[in-house]
PDB file of C-alpha atoms in Angstrom:
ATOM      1  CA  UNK A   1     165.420-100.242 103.703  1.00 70.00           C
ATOM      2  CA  UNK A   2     161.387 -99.619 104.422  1.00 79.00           C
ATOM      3  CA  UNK A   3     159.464-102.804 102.762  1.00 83.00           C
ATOM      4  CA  UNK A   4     156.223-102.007 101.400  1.00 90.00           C
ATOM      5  CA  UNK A   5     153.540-104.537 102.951  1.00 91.00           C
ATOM      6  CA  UNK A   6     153.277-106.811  99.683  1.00 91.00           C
ATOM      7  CA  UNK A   7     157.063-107.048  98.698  1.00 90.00           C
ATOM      8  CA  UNK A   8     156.425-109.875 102.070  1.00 92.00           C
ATOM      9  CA  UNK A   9     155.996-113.187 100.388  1.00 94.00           C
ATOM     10  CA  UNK A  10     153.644-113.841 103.622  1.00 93.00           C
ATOM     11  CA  UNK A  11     151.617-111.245 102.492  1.00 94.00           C
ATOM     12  CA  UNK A  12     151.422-111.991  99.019  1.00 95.00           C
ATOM     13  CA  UNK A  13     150.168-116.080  99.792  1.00 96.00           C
ATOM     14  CA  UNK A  14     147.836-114.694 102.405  1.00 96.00           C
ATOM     15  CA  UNK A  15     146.440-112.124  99.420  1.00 96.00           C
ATOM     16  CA  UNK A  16     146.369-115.045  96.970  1.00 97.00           C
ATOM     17  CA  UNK A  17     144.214-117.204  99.241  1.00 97.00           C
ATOM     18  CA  UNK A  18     141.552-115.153  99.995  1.00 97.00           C
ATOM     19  CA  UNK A  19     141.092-114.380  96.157  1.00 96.00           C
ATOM     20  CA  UNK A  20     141.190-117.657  95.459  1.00 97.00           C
ATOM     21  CA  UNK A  21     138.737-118.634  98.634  1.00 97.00           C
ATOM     22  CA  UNK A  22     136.311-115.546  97.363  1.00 96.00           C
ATOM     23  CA  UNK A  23     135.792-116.704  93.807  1.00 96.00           C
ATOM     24  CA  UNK A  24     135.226-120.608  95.269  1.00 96.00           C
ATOM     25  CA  UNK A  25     132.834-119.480  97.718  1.00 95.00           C
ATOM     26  CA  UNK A  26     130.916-117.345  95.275  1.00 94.00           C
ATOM     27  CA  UNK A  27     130.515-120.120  93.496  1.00 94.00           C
ATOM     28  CA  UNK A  28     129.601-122.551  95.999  1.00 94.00           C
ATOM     29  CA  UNK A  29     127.012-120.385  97.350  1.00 93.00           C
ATOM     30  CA  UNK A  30     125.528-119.744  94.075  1.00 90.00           C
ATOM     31  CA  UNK A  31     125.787-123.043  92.982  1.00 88.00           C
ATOM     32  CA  UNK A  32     126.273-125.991  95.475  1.00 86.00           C
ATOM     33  CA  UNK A  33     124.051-124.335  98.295  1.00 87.00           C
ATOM     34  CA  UNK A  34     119.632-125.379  98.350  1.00 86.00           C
ATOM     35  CA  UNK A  35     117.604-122.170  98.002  1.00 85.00           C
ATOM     36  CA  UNK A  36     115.407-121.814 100.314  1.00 80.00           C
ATOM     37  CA  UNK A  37     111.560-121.770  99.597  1.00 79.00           C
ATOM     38  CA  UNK A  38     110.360-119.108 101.328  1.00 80.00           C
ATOM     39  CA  UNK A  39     113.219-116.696 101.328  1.00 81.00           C
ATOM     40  CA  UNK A  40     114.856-117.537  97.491  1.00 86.00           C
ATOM     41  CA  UNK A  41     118.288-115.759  96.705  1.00 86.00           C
ATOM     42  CA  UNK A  42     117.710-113.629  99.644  1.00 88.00           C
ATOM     43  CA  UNK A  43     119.084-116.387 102.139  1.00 89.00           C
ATOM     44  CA  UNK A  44     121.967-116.727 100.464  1.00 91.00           C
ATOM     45  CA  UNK A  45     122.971-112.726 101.779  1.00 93.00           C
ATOM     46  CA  UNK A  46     123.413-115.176 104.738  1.00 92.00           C
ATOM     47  CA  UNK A  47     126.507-116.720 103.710  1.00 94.00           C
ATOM     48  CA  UNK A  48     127.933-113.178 103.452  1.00 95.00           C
ATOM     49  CA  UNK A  49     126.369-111.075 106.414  1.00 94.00           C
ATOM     50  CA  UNK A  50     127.039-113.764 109.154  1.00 93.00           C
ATOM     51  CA  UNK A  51     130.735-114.125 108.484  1.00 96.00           C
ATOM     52  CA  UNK A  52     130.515-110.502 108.785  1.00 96.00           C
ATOM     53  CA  UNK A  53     129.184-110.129 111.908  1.00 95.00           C
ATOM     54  CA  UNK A  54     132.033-112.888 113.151  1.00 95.00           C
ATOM     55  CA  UNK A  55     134.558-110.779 111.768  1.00 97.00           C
ATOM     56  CA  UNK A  56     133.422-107.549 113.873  1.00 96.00           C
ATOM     57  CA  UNK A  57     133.225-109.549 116.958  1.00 95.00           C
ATOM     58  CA  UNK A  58     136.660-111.388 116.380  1.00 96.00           C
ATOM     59  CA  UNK A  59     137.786-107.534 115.815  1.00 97.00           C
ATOM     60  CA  UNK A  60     136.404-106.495 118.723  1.00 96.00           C
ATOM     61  CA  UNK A  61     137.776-109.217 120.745  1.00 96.00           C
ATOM     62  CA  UNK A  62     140.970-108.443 119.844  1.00 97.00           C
ATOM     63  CA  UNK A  63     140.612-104.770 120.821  1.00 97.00           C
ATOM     64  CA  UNK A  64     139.576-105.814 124.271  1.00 97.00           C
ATOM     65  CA  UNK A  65     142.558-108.106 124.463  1.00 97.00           C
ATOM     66  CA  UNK A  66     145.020-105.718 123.102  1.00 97.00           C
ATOM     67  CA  UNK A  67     143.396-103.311 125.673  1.00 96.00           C
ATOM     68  CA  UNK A  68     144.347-104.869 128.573  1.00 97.00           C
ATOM     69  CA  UNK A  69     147.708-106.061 127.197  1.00 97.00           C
ATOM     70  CA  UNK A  70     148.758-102.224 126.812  1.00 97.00           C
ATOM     71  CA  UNK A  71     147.484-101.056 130.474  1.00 96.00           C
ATOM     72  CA  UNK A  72     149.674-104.066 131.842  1.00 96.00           C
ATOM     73  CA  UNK A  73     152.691-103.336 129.876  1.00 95.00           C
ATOM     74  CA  UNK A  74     152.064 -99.482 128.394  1.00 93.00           C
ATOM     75  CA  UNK A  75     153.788-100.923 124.803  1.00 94.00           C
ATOM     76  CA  UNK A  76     152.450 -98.863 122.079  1.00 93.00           C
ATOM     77  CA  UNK A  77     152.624-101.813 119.515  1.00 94.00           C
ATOM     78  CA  UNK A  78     149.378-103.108 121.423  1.00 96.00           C
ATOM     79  CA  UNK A  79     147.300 -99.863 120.998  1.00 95.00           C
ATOM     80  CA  UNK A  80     148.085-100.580 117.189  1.00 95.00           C
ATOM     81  CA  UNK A  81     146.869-103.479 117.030  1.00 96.00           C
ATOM     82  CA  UNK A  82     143.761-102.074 119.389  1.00 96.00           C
ATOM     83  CA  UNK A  83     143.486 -99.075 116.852  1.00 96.00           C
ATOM     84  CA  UNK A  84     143.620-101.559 113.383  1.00 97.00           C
ATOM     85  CA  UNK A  85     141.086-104.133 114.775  1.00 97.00           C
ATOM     86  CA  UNK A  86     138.885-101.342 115.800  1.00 97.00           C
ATOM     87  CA  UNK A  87     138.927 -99.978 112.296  1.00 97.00           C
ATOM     88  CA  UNK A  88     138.115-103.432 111.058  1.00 97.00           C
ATOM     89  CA  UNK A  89     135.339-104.510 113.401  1.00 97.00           C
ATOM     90  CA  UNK A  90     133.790-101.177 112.578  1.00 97.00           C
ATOM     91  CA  UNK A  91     133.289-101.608 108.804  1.00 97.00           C
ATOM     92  CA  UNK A  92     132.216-105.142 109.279  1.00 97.00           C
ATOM     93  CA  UNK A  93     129.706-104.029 111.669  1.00 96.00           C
ATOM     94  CA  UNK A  94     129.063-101.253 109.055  1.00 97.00           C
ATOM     95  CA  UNK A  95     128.197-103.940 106.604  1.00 97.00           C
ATOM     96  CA  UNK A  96     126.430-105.615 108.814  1.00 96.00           C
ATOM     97  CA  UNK A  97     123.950-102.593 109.200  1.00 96.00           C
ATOM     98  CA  UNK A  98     123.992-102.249 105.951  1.00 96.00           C
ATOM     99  CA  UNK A  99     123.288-106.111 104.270  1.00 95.00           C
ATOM    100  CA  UNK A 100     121.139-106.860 107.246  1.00 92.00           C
ATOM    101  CA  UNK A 101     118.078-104.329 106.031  1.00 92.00           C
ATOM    102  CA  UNK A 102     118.819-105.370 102.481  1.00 94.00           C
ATOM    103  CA  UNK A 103     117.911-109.180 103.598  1.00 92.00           C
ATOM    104  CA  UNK A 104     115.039-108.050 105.814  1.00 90.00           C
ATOM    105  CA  UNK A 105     113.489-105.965 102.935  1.00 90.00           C
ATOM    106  CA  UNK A 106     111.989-108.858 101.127  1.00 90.00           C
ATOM    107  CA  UNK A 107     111.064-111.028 103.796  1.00 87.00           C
ATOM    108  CA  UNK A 108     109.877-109.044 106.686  1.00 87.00           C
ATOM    109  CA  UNK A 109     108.359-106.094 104.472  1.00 87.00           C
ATOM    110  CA  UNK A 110     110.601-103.541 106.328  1.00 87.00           C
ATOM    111  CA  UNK A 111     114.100-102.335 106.010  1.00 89.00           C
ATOM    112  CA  UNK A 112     114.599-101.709 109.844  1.00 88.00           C
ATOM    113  CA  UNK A 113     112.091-102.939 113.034  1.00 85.00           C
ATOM    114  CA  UNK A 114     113.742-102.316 116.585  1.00 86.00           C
ATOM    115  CA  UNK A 115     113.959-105.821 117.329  1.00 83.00           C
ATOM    116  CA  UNK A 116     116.896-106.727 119.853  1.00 85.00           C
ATOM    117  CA  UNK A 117     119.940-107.838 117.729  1.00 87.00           C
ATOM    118  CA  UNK A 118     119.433-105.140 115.217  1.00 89.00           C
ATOM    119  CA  UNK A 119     119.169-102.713 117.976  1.00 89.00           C
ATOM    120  CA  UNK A 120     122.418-104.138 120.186  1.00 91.00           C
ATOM    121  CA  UNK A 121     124.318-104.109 117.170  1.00 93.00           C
ATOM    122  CA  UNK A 122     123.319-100.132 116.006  1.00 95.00           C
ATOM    123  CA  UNK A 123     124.477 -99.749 119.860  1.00 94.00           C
ATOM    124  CA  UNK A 124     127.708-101.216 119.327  1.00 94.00           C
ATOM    125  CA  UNK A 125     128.681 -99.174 116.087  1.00 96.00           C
ATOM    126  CA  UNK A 126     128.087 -96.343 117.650  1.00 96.00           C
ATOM    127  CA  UNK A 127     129.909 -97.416 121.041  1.00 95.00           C
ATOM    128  CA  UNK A 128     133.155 -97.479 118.103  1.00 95.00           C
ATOM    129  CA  UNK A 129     132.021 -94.343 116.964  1.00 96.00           C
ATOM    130  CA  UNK A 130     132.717 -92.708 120.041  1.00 95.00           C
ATOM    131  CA  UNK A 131     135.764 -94.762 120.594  1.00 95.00           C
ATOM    132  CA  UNK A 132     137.060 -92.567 117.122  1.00 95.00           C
ATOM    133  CA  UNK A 133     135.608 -89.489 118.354  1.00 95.00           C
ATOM    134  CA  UNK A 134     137.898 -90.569 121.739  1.00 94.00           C
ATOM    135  CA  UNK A 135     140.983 -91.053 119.509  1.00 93.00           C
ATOM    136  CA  UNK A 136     140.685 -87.667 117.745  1.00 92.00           C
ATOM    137  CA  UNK A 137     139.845 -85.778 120.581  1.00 89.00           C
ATOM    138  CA  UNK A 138     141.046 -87.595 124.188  1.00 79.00           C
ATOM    139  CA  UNK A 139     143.877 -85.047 124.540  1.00 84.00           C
ATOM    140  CA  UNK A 140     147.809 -85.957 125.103  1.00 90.00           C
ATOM    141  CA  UNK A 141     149.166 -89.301 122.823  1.00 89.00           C
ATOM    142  CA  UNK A 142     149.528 -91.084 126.294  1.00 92.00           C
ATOM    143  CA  UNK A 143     146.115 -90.020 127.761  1.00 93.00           C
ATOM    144  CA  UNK A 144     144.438 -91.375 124.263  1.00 95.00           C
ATOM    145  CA  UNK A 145     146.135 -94.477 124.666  1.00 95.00           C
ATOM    146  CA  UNK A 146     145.262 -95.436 127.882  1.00 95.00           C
ATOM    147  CA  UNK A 147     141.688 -94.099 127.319  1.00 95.00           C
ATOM    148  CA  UNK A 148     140.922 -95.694 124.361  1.00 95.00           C
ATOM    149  CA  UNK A 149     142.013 -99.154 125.849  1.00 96.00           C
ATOM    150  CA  UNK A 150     139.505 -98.604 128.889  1.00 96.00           C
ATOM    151  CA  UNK A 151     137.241 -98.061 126.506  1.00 95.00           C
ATOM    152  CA  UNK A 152     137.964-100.851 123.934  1.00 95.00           C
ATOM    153  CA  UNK A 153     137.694-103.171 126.993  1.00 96.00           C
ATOM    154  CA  UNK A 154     134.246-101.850 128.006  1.00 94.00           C
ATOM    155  CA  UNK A 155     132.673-101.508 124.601  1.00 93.00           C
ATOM    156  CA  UNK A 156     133.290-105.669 124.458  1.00 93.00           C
ATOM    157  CA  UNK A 157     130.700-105.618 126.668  1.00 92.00           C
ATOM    158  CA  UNK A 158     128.259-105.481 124.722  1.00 89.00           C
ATOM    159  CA  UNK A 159     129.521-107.934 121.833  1.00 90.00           C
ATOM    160  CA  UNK A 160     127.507-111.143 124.392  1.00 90.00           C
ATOM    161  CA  UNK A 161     124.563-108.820 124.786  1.00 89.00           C
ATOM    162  CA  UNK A 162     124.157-108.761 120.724  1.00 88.00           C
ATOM    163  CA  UNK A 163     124.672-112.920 120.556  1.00 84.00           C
ATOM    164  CA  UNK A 164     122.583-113.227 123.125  1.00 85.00           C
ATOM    165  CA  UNK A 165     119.827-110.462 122.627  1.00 81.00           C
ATOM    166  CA  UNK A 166     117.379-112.882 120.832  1.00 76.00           C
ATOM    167  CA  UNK A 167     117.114-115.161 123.783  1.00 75.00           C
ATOM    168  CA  UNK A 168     117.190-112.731 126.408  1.00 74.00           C
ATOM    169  CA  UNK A 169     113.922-110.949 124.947  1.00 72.00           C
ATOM    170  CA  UNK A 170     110.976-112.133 124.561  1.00 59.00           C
ATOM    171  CA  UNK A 171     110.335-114.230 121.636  1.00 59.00           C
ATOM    172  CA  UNK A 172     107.536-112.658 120.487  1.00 57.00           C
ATOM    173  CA  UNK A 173     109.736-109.482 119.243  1.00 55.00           C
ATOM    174  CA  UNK A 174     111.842-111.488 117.470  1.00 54.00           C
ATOM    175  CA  UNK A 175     112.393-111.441 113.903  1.00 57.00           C
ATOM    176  CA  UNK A 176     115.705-113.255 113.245  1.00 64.00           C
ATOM    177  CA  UNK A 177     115.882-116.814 112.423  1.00 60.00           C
ATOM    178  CA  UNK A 178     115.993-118.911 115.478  1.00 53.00           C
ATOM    179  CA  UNK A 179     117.962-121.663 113.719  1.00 58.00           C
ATOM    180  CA  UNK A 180     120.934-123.778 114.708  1.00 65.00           C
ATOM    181  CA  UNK A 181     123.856-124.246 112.480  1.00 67.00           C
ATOM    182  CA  UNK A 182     124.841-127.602 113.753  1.00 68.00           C
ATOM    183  CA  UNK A 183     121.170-129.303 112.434  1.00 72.00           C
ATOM    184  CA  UNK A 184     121.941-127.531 108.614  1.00 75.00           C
ATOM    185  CA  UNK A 185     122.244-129.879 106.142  1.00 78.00           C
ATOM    186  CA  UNK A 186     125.626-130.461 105.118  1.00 78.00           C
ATOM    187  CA  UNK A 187     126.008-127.983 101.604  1.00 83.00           C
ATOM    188  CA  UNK A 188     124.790-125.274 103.956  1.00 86.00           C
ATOM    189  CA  UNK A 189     127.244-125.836 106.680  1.00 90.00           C
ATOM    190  CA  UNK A 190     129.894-126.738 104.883  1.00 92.00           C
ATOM    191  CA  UNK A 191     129.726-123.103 102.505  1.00 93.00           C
ATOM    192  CA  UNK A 192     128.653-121.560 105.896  1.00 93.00           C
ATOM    193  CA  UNK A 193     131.997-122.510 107.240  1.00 94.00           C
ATOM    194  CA  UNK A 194     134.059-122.265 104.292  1.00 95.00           C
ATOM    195  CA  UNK A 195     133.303-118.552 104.051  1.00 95.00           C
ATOM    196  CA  UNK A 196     133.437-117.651 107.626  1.00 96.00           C
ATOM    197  CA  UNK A 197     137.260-119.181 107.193  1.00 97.00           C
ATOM    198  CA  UNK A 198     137.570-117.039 104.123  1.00 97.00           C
ATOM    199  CA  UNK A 199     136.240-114.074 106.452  1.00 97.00           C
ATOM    200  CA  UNK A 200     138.778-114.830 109.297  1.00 97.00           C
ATOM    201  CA  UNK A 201     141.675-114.530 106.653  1.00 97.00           C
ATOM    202  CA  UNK A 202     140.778-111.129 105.494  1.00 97.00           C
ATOM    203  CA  UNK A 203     140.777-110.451 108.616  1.00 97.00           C
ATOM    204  CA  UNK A 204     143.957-111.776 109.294  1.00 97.00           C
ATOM    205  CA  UNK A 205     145.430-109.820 106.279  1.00 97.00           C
ATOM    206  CA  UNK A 206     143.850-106.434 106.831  1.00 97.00           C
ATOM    207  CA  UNK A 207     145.066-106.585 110.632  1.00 97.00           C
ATOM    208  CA  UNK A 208     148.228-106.973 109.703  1.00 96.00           C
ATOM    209  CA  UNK A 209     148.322-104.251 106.215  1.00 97.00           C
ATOM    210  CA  UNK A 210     146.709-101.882 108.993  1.00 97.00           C
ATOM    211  CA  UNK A 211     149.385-102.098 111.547  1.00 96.00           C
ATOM    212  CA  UNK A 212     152.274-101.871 108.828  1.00 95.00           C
ATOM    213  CA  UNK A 213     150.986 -98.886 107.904  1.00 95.00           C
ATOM    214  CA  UNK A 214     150.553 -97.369 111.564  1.00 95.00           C
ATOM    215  CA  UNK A 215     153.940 -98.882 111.910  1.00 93.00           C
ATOM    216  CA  UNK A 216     155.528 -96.305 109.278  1.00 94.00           C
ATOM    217  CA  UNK A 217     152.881 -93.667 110.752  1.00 92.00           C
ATOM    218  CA  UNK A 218     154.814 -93.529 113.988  1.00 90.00           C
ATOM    219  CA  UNK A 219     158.210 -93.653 112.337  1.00 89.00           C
ATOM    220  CA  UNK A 220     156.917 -90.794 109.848  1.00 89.00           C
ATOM    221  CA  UNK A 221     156.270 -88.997 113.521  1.00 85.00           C
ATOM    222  CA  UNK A 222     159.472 -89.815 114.653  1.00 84.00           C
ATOM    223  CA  UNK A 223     161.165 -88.523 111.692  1.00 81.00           C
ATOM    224  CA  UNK A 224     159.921 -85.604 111.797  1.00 77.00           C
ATOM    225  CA  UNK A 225     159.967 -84.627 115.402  1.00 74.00           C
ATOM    226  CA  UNK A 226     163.580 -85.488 114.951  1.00 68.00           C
ATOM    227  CA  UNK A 227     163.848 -88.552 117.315  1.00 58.00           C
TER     228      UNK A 227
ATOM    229  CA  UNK B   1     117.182-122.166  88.918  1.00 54.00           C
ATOM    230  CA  UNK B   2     114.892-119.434  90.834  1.00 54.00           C
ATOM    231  CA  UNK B   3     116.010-116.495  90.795  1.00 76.00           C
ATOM    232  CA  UNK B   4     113.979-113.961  92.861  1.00 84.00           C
ATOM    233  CA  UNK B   5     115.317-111.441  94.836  1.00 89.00           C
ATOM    234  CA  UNK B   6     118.726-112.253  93.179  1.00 90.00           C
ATOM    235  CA  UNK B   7     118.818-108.082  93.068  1.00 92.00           C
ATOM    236  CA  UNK B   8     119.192-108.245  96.615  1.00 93.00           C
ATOM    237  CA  UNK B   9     121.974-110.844  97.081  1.00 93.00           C
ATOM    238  CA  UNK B  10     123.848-109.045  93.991  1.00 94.00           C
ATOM    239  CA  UNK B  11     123.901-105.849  95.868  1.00 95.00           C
ATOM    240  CA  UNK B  12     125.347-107.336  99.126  1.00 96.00           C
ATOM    241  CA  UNK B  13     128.025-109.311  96.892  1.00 95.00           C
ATOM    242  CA  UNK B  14     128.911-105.703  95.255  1.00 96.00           C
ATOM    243  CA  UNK B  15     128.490-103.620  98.959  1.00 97.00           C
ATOM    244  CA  UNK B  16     130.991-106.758 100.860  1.00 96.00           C
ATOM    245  CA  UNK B  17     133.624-107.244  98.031  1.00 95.00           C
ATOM    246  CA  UNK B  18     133.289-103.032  97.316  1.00 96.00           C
ATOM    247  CA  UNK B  19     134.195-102.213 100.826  1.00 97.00           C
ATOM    248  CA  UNK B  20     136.944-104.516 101.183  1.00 97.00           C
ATOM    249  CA  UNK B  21     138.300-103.514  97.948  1.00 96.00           C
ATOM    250  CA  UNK B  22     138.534 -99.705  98.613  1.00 97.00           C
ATOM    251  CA  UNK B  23     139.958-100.221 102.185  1.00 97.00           C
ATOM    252  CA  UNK B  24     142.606-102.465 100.491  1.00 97.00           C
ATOM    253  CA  UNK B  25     143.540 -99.587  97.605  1.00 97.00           C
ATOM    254  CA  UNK B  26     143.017 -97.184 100.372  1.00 96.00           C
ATOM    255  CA  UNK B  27     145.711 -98.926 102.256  1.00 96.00           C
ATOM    256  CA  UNK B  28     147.951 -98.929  99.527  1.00 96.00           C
ATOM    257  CA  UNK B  29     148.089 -95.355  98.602  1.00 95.00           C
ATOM    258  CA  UNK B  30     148.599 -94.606 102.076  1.00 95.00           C
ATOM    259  CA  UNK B  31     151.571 -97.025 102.076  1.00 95.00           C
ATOM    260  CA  UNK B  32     153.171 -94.905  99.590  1.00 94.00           C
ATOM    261  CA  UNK B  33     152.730 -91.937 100.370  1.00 94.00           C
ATOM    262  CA  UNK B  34     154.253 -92.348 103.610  1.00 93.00           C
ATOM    263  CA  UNK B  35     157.243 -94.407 102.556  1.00 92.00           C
ATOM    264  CA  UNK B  36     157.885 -91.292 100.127  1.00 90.00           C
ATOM    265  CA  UNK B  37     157.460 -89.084 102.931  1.00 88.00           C
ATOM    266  CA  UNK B  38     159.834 -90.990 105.087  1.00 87.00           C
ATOM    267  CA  UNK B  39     162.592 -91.074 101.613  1.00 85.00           C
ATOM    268  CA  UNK B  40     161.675 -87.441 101.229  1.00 79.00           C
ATOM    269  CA  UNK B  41     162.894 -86.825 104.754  1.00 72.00           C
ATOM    270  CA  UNK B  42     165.880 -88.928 105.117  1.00 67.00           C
ATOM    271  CA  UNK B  43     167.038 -88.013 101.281  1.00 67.00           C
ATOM    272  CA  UNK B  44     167.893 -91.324  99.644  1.00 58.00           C
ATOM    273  CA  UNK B  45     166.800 -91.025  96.307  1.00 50.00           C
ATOM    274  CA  UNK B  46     168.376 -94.528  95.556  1.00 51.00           C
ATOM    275  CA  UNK B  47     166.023 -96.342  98.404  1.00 48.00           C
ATOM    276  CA  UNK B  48     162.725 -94.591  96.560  1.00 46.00           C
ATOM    277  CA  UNK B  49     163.831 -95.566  93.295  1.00 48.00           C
ATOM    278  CA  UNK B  50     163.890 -99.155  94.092  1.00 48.00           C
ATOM    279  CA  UNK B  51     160.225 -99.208  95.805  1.00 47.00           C
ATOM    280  CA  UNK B  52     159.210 -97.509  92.495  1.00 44.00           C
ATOM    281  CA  UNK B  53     160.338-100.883  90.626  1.00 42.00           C
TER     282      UNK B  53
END
């Protein structure tokens, strides 16, 4: 009997949550949050581009993890979940290319400058890039594997170098906000957090709907190799 | 309540939600077809019928 991914009551709750945890934090960040002065209803894209950049870095922690875990033990259910969080981190850092210039547009005049983090974090999309190009291309199942794992690994690299990139240049190129969350006032912080949790489970749920399907993928393969 | 640049946090709302939305439907077409894919193979008619309900 092959269950479909939502039949799970797991699934379902998980599904139900985040709906119910996306219309609440719409509404506290429309509502409940202080607009700031300078930058009106453009801050607010904060409460939705941060989380977003946590979510690709949680992703791409997990495909360094999962990296090493399959060229210790050579289980394919670990390149899986290497392949499904790299698909994930990669459209979160996708939208985070993509809200980040809509934010900067208003308030520093320019879609794009080559300022550190927005340049570290172009560098790291396209680091995944390649890691697909890798996966299409890299040769025999077992060579793509392994490959892609040494890669995944490597690429993490550079997930520190994007926190990090506004302190380790000079301060004088730097555009982004050099603000700490722990001094926000408490109906900032407290929708600030609330959506980054909402973030995590997406995450959560898309991880796991990803690997169920690469899950019947393989047994498709299986099937019709004859094994 | 201000409301400049609300165009700008509108279109993130609709570029976020729109993104996660089409991966999700994405998913779930893909879902199916391969579950029919893996019926069509083994030939149980019965087992695709009840993922239909």
């Amino acid at each position: 009997m092959i269950q479909t991914f939502h039949s799970k009551l797991s699934s379902k709750v998980l599904l139900i949550i985040i709906i119910t945890m996306a219309v609440i934090g719409f509404y506290l960040v429309l509502e409940k949050t202080r607009i700031d002065p300078d930058q009106q209803m453009a801050q607010k894209i904060f409460y939705y581009h941060v989380p977003s950049a946590w979510t690709a870095f949680l992703a791409y922690f997990m495909v360094m993890v999962t990296g090493i875990q399959y060229l210790r033990t050579k289980e394919v259910k670990w390149d899986q979940f290497g392949l499904a969080a790299a698909e994930i981190g990669t459209l979160f850092c996708g939208l985070v290319l993509v809200t980040g210039p809509i934010w900067a547009k208003p308030i520093w005049g320019t879609p794009w400058n080559w300022e550190p983090r927005l340049t570290t974090t172009l560098i790291l999309f396209l680091i995944y890039i390649g890691y697909f190009m890798l996966r299409q291309f890299g040769g025999t199942p077992e060579r793509i594997r392994r490959l892609a794992a040494a890669l995944g690994i490597i690429a993490f690299v550079d997930v520190p170098i994007v926190y990090l990139s506004i302190k380790f240049w000079a301060p004088e190129v730097q555009s982004h906000p050099q603000t700490e969350m722990s001094s926000q006032p408490g109906d900032v912080l407290g929708t600030f957090l609330f959506s980054l949790l909402m973030f995590t489970f997406l995450f959560v749920y898309m991880i796991r709907f990803r690997v169920h399907t690469l899950n019947l993928e393989s047994l498709r393969d299986r099937q019709s190799h004859g094994v | 309540m201000e409301y400049k640049y609300l165009g700008y946090f509108l279109a993130v709302i609709v570029i976020v939600l729109g993104s996660v939305l089409v991966w999700i439907v994405r998913m779930v077409f893909k879902e199916k077809l391969l579950i029919k894919k893996l019926l069509f193979v083994k030939g149980d008619v019965s087992e695709e019928e009840e993922i239909d309900k």
